[in-house]
One Martini backbone bead per residue (centre of mass of N, CA, C, O) as a GRO file, in nm:
protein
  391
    1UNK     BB    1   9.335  -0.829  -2.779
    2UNK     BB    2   9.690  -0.820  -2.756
    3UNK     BB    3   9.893  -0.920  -2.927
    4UNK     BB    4  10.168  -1.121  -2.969
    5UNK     BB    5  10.471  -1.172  -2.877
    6UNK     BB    6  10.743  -1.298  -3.101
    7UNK     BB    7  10.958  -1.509  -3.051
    8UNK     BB    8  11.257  -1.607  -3.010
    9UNK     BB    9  11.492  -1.818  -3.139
   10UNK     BB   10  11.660  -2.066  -3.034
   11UNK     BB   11  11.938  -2.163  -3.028
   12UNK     BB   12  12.145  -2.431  -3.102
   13UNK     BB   13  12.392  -2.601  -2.949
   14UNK     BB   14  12.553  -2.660  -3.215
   15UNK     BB   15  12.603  -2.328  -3.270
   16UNK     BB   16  12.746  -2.262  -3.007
   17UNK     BB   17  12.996  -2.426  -3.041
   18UNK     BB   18  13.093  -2.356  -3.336
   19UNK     BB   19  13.168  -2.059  -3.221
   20UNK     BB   20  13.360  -2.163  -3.005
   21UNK     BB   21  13.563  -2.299  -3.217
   22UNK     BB   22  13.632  -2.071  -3.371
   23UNK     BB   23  13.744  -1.828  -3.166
   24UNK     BB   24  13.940  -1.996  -3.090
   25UNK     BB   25  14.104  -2.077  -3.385
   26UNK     BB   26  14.187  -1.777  -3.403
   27UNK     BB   27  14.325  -1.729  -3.161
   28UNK     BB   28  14.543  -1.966  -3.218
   29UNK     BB   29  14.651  -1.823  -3.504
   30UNK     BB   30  14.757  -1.515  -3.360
   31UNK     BB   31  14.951  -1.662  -3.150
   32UNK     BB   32  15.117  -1.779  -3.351
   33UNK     BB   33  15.177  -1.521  -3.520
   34UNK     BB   34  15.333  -1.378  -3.267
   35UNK     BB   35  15.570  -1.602  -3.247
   36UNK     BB   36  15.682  -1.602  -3.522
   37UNK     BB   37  15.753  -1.288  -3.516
   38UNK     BB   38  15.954  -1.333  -3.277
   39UNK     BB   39  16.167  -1.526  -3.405
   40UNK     BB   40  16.252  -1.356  -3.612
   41UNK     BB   41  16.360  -1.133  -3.468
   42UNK     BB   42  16.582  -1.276  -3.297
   43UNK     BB   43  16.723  -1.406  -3.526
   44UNK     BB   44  16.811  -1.120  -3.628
   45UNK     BB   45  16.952  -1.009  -3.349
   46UNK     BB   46  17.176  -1.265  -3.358
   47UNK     BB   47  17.292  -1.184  -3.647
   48UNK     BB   48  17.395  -0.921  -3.538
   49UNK     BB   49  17.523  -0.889  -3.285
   50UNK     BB   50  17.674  -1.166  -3.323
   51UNK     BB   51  17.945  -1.304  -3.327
   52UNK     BB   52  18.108  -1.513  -3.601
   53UNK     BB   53  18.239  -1.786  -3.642
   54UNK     BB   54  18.553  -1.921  -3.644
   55UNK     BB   55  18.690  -2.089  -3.803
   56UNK     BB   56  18.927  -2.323  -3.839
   57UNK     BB   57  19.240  -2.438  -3.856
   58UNK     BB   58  19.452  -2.586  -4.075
   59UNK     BB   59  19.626  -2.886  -3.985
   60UNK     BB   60  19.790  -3.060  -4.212
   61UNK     BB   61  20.045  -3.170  -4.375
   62UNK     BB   62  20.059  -2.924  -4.574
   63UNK     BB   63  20.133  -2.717  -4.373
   64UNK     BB   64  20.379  -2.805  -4.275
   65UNK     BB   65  20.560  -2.871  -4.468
   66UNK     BB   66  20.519  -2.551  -4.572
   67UNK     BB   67  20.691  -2.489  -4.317
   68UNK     BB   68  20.967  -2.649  -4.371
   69UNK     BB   69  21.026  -2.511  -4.637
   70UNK     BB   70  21.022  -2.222  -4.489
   71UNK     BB   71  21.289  -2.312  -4.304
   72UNK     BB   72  21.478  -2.449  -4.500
   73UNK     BB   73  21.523  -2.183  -4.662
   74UNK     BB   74  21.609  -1.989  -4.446
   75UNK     BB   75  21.884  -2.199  -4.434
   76UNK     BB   76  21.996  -2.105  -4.707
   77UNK     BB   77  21.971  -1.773  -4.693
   78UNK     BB   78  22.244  -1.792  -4.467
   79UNK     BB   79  22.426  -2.037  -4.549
   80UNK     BB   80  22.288  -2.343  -4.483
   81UNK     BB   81  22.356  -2.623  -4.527
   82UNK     BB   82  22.206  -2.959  -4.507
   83UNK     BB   83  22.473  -3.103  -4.385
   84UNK     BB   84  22.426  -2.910  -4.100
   85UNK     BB   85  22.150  -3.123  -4.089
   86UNK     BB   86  21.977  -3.240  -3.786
   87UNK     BB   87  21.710  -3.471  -3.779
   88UNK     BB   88  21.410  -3.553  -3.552
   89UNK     BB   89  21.290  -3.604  -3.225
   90UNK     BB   90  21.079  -3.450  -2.941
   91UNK     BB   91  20.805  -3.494  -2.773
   92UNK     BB   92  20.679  -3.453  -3.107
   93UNK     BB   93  20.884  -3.300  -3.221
   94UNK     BB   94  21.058  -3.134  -3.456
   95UNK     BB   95  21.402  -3.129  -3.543
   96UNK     BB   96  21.695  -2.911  -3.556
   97UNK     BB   97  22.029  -2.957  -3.584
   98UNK     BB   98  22.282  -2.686  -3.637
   99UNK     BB   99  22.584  -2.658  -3.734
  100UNK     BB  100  22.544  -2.327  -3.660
  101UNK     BB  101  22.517  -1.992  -3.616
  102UNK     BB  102  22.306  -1.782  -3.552
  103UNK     BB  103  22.110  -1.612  -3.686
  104UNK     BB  104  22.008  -1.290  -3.841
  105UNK     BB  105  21.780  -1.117  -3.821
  106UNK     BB  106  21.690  -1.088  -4.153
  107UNK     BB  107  21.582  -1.371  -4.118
  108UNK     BB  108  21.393  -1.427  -3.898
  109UNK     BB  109  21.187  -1.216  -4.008
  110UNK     BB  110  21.145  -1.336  -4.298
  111UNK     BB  111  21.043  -1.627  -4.151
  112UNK     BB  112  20.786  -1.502  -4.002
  113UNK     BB  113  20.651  -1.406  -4.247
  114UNK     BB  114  20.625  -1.659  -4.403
  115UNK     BB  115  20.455  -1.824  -4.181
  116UNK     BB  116  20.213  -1.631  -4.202
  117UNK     BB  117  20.151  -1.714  -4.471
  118UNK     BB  118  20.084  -1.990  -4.475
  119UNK     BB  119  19.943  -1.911  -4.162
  120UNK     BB  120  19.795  -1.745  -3.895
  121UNK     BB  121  19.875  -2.004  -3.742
  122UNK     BB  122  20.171  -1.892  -3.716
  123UNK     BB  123  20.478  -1.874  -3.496
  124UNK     BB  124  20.785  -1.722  -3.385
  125UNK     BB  125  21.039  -1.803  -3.131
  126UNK     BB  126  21.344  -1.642  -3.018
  127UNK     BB  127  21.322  -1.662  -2.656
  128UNK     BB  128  21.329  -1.974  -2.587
  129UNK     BB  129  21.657  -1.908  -2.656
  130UNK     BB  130  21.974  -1.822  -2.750
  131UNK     BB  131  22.004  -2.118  -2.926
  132UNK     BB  132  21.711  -2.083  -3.040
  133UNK     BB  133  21.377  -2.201  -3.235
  134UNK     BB  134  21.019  -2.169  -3.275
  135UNK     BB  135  20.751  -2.346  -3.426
  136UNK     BB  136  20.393  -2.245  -3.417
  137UNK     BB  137  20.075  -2.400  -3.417
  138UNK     BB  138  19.925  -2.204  -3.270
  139UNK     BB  139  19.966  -2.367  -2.905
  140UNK     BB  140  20.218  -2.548  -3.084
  141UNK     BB  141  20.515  -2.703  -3.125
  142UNK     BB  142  20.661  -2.841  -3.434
  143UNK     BB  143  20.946  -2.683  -3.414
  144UNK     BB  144  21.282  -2.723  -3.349
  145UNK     BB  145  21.597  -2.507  -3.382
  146UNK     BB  146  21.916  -2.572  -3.300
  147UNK     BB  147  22.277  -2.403  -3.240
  148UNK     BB  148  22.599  -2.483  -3.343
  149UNK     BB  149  22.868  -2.465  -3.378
  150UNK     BB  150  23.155  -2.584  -3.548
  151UNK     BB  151  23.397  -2.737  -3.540
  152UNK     BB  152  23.770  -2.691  -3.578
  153UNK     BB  153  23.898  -2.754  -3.812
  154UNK     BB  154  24.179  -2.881  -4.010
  155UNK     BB  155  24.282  -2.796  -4.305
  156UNK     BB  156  24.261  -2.944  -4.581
  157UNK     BB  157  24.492  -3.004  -4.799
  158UNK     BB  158  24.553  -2.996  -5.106
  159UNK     BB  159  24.485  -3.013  -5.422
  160UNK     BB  160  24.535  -3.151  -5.716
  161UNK     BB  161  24.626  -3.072  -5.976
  162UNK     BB  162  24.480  -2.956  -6.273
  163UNK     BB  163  24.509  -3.011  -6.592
  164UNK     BB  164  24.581  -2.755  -6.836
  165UNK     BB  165  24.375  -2.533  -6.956
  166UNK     BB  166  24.251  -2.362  -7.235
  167UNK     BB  167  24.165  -2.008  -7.191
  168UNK     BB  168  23.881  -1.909  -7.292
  169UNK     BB  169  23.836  -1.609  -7.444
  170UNK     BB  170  23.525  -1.666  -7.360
  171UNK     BB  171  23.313  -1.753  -7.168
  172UNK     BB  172  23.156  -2.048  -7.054
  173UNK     BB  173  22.813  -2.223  -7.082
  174UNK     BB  174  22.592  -2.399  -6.891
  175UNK     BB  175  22.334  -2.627  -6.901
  176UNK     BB  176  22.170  -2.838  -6.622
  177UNK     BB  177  21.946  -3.082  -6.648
  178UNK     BB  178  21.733  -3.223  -6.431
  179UNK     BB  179  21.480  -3.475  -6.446
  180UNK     BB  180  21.203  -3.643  -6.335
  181UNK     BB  181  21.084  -3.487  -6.103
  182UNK     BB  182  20.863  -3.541  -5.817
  183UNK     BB  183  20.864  -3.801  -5.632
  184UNK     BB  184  21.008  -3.638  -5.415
  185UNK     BB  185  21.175  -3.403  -5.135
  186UNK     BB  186  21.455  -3.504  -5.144
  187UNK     BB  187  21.601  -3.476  -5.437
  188UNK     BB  188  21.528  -3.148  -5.411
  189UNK     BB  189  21.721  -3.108  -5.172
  190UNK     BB  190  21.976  -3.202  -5.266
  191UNK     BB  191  22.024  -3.047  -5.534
  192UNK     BB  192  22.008  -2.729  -5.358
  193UNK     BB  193  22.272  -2.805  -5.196
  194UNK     BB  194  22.391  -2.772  -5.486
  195UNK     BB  195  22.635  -2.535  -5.634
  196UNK     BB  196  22.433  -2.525  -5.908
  197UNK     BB  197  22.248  -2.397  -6.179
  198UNK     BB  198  21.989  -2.647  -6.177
  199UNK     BB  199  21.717  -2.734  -6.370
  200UNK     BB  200  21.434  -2.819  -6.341
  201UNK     BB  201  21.242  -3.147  -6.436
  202UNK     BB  202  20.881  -3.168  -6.410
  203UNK     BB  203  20.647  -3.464  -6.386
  204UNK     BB  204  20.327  -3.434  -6.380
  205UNK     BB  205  20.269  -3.705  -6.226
  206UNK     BB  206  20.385  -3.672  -6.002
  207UNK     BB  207  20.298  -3.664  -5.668
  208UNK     BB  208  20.493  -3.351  -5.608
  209UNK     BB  209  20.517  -3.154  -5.822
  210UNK     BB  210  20.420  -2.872  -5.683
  211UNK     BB  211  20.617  -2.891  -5.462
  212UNK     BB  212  20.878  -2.877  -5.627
  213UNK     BB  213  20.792  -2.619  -5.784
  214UNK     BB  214  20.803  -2.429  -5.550
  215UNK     BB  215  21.068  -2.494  -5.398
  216UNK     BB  216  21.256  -2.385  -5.640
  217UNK     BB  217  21.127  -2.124  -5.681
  218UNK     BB  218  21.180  -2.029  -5.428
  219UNK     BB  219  21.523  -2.088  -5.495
  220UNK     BB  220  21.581  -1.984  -5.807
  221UNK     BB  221  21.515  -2.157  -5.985
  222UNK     BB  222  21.436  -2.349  -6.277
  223UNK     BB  223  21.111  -2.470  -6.430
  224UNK     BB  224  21.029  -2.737  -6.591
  225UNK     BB  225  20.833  -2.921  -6.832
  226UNK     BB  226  20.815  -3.293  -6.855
  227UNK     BB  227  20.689  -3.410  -7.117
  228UNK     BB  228  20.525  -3.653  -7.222
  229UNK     BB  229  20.612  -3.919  -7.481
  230UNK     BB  230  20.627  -4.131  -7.700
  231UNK     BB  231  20.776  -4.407  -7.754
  232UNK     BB  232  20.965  -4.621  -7.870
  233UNK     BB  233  20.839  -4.937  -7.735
  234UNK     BB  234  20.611  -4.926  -7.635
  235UNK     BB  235  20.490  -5.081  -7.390
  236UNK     BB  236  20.744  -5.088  -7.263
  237UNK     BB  237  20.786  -4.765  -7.281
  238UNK     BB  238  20.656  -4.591  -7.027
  239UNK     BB  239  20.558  -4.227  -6.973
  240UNK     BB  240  20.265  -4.264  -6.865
  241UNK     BB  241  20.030  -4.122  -6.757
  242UNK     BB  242  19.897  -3.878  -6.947
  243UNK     BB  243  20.036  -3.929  -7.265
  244UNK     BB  244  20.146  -3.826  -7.550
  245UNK     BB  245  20.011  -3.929  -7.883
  246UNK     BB  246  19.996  -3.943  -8.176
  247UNK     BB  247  19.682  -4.078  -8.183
  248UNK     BB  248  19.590  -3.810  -8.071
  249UNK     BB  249  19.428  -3.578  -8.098
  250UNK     BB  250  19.459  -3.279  -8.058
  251UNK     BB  251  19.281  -3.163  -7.839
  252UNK     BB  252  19.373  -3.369  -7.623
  253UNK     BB  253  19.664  -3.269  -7.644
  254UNK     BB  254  19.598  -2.984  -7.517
  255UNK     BB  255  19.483  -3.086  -7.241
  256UNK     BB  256  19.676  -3.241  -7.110
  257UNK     BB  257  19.884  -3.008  -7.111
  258UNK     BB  258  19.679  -2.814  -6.938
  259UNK     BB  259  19.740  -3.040  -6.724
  260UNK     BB  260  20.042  -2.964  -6.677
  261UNK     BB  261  20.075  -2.655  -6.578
  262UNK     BB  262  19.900  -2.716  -6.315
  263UNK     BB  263  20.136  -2.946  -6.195
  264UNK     BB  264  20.362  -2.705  -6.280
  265UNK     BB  265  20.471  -2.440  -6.150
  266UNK     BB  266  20.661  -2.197  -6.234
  267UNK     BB  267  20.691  -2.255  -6.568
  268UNK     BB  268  20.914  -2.148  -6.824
  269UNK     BB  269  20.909  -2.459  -6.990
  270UNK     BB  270  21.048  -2.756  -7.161
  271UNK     BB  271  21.053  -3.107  -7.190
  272UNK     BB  272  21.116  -3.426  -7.286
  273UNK     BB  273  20.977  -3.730  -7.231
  274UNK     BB  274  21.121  -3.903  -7.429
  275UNK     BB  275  20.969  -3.922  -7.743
  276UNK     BB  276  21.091  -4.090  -8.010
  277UNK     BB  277  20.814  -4.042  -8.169
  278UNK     BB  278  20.656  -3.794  -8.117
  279UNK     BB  279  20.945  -3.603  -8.209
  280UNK     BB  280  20.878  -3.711  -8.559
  281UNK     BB  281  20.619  -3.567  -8.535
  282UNK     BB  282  20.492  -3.286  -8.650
  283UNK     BB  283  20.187  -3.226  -8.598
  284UNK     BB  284  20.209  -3.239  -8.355
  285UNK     BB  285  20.440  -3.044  -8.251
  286UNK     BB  286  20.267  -2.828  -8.316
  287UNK     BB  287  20.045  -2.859  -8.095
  288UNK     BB  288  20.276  -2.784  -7.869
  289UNK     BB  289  20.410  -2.548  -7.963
  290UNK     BB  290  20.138  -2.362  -7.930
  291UNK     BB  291  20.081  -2.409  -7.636
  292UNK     BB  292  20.362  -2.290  -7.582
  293UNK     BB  293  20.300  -1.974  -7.720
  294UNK     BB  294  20.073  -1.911  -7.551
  295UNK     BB  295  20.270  -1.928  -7.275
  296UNK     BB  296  20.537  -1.862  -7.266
  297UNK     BB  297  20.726  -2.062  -7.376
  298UNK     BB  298  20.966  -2.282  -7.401
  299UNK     BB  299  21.229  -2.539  -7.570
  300UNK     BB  300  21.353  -2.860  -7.531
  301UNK     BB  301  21.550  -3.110  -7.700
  302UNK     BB  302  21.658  -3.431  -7.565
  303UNK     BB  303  21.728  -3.616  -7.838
  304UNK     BB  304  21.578  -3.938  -7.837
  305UNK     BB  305  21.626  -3.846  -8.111
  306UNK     BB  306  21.762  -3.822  -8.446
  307UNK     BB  307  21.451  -3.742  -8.590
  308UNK     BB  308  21.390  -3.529  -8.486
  309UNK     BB  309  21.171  -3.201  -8.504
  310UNK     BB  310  21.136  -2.977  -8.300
  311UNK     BB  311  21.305  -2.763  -8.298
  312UNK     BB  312  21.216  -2.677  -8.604
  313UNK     BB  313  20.965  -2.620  -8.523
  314UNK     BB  314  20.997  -2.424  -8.270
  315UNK     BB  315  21.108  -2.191  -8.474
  316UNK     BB  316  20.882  -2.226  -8.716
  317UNK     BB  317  20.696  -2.055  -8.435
  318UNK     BB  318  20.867  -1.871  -8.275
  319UNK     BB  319  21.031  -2.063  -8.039
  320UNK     BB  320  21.232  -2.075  -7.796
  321UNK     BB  321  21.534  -2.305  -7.787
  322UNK     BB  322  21.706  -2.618  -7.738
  323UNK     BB  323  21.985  -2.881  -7.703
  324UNK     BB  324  22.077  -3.137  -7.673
  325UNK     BB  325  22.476  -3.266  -7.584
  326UNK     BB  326  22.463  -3.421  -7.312
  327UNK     BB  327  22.444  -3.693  -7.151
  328UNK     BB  328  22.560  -3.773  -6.803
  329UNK     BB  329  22.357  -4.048  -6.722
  330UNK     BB  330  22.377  -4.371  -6.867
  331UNK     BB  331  22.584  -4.444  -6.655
  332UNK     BB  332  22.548  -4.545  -6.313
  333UNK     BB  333  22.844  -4.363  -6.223
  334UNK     BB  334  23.032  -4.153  -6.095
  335UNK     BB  335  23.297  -4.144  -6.297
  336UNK     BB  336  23.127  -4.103  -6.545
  337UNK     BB  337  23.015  -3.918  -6.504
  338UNK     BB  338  23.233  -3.699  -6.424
  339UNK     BB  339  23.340  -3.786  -6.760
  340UNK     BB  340  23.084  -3.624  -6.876
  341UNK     BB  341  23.090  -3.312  -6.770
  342UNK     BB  342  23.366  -3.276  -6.889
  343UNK     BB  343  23.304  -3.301  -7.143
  344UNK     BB  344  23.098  -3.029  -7.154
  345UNK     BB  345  23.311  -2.851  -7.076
  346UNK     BB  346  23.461  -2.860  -7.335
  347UNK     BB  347  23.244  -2.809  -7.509
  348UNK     BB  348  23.168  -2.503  -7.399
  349UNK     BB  349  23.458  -2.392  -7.506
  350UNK     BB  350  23.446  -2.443  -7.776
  351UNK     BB  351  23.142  -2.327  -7.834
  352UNK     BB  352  23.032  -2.138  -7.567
  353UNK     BB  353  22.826  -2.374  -7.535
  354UNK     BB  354  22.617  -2.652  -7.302
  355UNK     BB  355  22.366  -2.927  -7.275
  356UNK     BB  356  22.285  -3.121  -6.974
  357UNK     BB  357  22.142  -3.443  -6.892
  358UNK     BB  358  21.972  -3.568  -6.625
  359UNK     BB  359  21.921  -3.772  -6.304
  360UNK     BB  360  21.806  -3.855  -5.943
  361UNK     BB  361  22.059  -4.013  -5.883
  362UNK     BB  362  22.335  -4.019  -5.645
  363UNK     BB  363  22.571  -4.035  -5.873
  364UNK     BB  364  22.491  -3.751  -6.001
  365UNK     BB  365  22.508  -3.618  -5.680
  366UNK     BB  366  22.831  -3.639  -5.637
  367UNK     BB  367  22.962  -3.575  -5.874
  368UNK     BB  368  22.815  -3.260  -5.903
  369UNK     BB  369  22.974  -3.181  -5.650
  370UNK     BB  370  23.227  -3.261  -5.715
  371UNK     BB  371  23.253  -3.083  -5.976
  372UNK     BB  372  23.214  -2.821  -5.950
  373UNK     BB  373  23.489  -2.684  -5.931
  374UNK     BB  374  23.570  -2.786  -6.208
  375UNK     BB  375  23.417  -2.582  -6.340
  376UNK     BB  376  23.514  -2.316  -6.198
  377UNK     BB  377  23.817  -2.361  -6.287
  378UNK     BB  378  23.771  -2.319  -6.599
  379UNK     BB  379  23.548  -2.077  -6.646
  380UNK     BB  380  23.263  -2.160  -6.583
  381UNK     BB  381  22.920  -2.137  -6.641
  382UNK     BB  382  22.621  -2.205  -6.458
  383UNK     BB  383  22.295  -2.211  -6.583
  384UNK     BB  384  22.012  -2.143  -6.694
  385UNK     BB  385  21.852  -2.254  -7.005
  386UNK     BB  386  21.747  -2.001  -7.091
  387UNK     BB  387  22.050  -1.850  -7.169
  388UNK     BB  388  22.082  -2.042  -7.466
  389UNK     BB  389  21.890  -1.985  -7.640
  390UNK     BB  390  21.698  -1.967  -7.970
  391UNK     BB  391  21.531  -1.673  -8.102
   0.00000   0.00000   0.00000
């Protein structure tokens, strides 16, 4: 009989379960790696192809303020003091009625370019009527400025005559730093509206110091830094936060300082704060005068004490440096103060030059206001204090 032939054995259903489990899972292994690699290839063609969106335009209070800035900048460059602008509000928008002539078309232009530095979401019409302009933030009106010629007034009296002074052989000069600065932005508006060319000394930790240091520096201004510095009878009279002090290391020293230039830009020199202890001590005053000759800064020494030596430092370290000759408002009153102007346009004539310190009383700016003719009277002119310098 012929051999039997040997059956194949058969698989258990066991086996063939699990083959059939490999290759669903093969097959959705490949399904979903074909899905990935689809959704990769979409997501880099809509970041090529898609503009990519424009973030959003800043308008929070310092954009307004400096569209204001530059704003009331161009109405100074036109020739219109700050005393022929009323300020108000209608329907949500800031007003400015100026009474003056319509500006110049070179004023215009001047300040379209200004308000585009400040932001590309600003711009002027001047088309909005004959005899206004509005300021745009976005899509929307945020200045309106009306002009009106101003009434004719009938011509004021003739002054009286001012007492004969003897004519300086030749020129001289004043300069007069107003200290203090930096607290709010109407003392410095008040200050550029006077027709008189007054130093800024701007303290680093005041509030505002960097938006009037740029303030003055737009408007031609010189911009001191009033250096903050220990006085005698400390904590009585104190200098304020992050103030130079005798026993603090010189490193500690030098940090300050250059966190003092961060907060007045474009200062080109410097003058102390208070500082009667400060200013007799050399060692610091050492430390002080070196940060200032590396920054290119001169130094003004305000003599709030009589045994200073900064002065004397900042020479014998070759930094151009120069000294207050008349305090003008330490007692604040108007009249007193306008006899201590007067006292330095003498000492001027007398000397050739000298150098006033006065602060932002009201009765300070009254004075300043009222004295400039009799300043210009004498042949004085008043300078910033850079130009009286011993270098």
């Amino acid at each position: 009989m012929p051999p039997k032939k040997r059956s194949r054995a058969k698989r258990s259903p066991r086996k063939k379960s699990q083959g059939r489990q490999l290759k669903v899972l093969l097959a959705s292994l490949g399904l979903v790696g074909f899905l990935l690699v689809s959704l990769l290839l979409l997501s880099y063609l809509r970041q090529s192809w898609l503009p990519k969106p424009v973030p959003p335009v800043q308008t929070g209070e310092f954009v307004l303020e400096d569209l204001r800035v530059e704003l009331e900048s161009a109405l100074l460059r036109s020739g219109i003091s700050l005393d022929q602008v009323t300020t108000g509000q209608q329907d949500g928008i800031a007003t400015f009625d100026v009474s003056s002539p319509y500006p110049p078309a070179e004023v215009l232009s001047s300040l379209a370019e200004r308000v585009q530095r400040v932001t590309p979401a600003a711009h002027i019409d001047t088309g909005i009527s004959s005899d206004a302009i509005a300021v745009y933030l976005e899509n929307r009106i945020v200045y309106l400025v009306r002009f009106a010629p101003p009434p004719v007034e009938p011509p004021p009296p003739p002054p009286e005559p001012l007492p004969p002074t003897p004519a300086p052989p030749t020129r001289a000069r004043v300069a007069i730093i107003m200290d203090d600065l930096g607290q709010d932005m109407h003392s410095a508006r008040t200050l550029l509206n006077i027709d008189l060319a007054v130093t800024f000394a701007i303290i680093p930790q005041n509030e505002k110091a960097p938006r009037v240091a740029a303030l003055a520096h737009q408007a031609g201004r010189e911009v001191l830094v009033h250096i903050p510095m220990e006085p005698k009878g400390y904590p009585a009279m104190n200098p304020g936060a992050d103030a130079l002090f005798v026993k603090l290391p010189a490193e500690e020293v030098r940090r300050r300082f250059q966190g003092y230039l961060k907060r007045v830009p474009h200062a080109v020199g410097g003058n102390n704060h208070m500082g009667s202890q400060f200013t007799q001590n050399r060692e610091q005053m050492a430390v002080v005068i070196e940060e200032m000759r590396k920054a290119g800064l001169f130094f003004v020494d305000s003599r709030t004490s009589g045994k200073s030596v900064a002065f004397d430092v900042a020479r014998a370290a070759g930094v151009p440096a120069a000294g207050r000759d008349v305090f003008l408002d330490n007692v604040q009153k108007e009249e007193l103060i306008a006899q201590e102007i007067r006292k330095l346009v003498r000492l001027a004539i007398k000397k050739g030059q000298a150098v006033g310190i006065c602060h932002p009383y009201p009765q300070t700016m009254a004075a300043l206001r009222r004295e400039a003719g009799y300043i210009r009277s004498q042949g004085v002119e008043v300078v910033p204090v850079s130009q009286l310098l011993v270098r």
